[in-house]
Amino acid sequence: ISGDLTLNLLPAIQQEWVRVMTFIIRNGGASIITWPLATSWPKGTAPLLSVNGIDIINLFGVYDNTNQAWEWYGSLVGSDFK
């Protein structure tokens, strides 16, 4: 990416129960990425991304029918690919 980025994940079809997205991010550590507030990360913290490399992030979304909202779980698949 070449600048700061804010992600808003609002799936159009609420009847889907699961959604998976993969982000391939180049030089993400050189900018600020703001993940959706409903994203949970291992140990409660989004990963630090590479300043000069490629990182791969998966977001796994599950629709919570009780709260009528999506819950997102993020994980770093790989980091600092050259």
Short mmCIF file of C-alpha atoms in Angstrom, two decimals:
data_model
loop_
_atom_site.label_atom_id
_atom_site.label_comp_id
_atom_site.label_asym_id
_atom_site.label_seq_id
_atom_site.Cartn_x
_atom_site.Cartn_y
_atom_site.Cartn_z
CA ILE A 1 0.00 0.00 0.00
CA SER A 2 1.15 3.55 -0.51
CA GLY A 3 -0.66 5.27 2.37
CA ASP A 4 -2.84 4.80 5.41
CA LEU A 5 -5.83 2.50 4.97
CA THR A 6 -9.07 1.95 6.90
CA LEU A 7 -11.00 -1.24 6.20
CA ASN A 8 -14.77 -1.37 6.65
CA LEU A 9 -16.14 -4.85 6.13
CA LEU A 10 -19.86 -4.75 5.49
CA PRO A 11 -20.94 -7.85 3.57
CA ALA A 12 -23.97 -7.13 1.42
CA ILE A 13 -25.64 -10.50 2.03
CA GLN A 14 -26.39 -11.03 5.72
CA GLN A 15 -27.75 -14.54 5.17
CA GLU A 16 -24.25 -15.89 4.57
CA TRP A 17 -22.88 -17.42 7.74
CA VAL A 18 -19.17 -17.51 6.95
CA ARG A 19 -16.86 -15.37 4.87
CA VAL A 20 -13.08 -15.63 4.36
CA MET A 21 -10.89 -12.91 2.87
CA THR A 22 -7.18 -12.97 2.15
CA PHE A 23 -5.18 -9.76 1.98
CA ILE A 24 -1.74 -9.68 0.35
CA ILE A 25 -0.17 -6.46 1.60
CA ARG A 26 3.08 -5.00 0.26
CA ASN A 27 5.03 -2.68 2.60
CA GLY A 28 2.10 -2.45 5.01
CA GLY A 29 4.36 -1.59 7.94
CA ALA A 30 5.22 1.73 6.28
CA SER A 31 1.61 2.90 6.73
CA ILE A 32 -1.19 2.67 9.27
CA ILE A 33 -3.85 0.04 8.62
CA THR A 34 -7.00 0.40 10.70
CA TRP A 35 -8.84 -2.91 10.94
CA PRO A 36 -12.56 -3.06 11.77
CA LEU A 37 -13.28 -2.82 15.51
CA ALA A 38 -15.03 -6.19 15.42
CA THR A 39 -11.77 -7.95 14.43
CA SER A 40 -10.25 -10.27 17.04
CA TRP A 41 -6.55 -11.15 16.77
CA PRO A 42 -4.43 -13.79 18.50
CA LYS A 43 -3.35 -12.37 21.87
CA GLY A 44 -5.59 -9.36 21.21
CA THR A 45 -3.23 -7.44 18.93
CA ALA A 46 -3.06 -7.02 15.16
CA PRO A 47 0.30 -8.15 13.74
CA LEU A 48 3.11 -5.77 12.90
CA LEU A 49 3.50 -5.72 9.13
CA SER A 50 6.71 -5.57 7.11
CA VAL A 51 8.05 -2.17 6.10
CA ASN A 52 9.81 -3.67 3.08
CA GLY A 53 8.14 -6.95 2.22
CA ILE A 54 4.86 -8.76 1.64
CA ASP A 55 2.56 -9.99 4.40
CA ILE A 56 -0.49 -12.22 4.03
CA ILE A 57 -3.46 -11.79 6.36
CA ASN A 58 -6.62 -13.90 6.52
CA LEU A 59 -9.85 -12.56 7.93
CA PHE A 60 -12.48 -15.14 8.81
CA GLY A 61 -15.96 -13.70 9.36
CA VAL A 62 -18.82 -15.41 11.18
CA TYR A 63 -22.31 -13.95 11.25
CA ASP A 64 -23.76 -13.79 14.76
CA ASN A 65 -27.50 -14.16 14.22
CA THR A 66 -28.29 -13.23 17.83
CA ASN A 67 -26.56 -9.84 17.62
CA GLN A 68 -27.25 -9.41 13.89
CA ALA A 69 -23.57 -8.57 13.32
CA TRP A 70 -20.40 -10.00 11.82
CA GLU A 71 -17.53 -11.07 14.05
CA TRP A 72 -14.11 -11.11 12.37
CA TYR A 73 -11.07 -13.19 13.32
CA GLY A 74 -7.73 -12.19 11.85
CA SER A 75 -4.53 -14.17 11.50
CA LEU A 76 -1.12 -13.55 9.98
CA VAL A 77 -0.54 -16.32 7.45
CA GLY A 78 3.00 -15.28 6.54
CA SER A 79 5.23 -12.27 6.85
CA ASP A 80 8.12 -10.52 5.14
CA PHE A 81 8.00 -12.39 1.84
CA LYS A 82 10.61 -11.05 -0.58
#
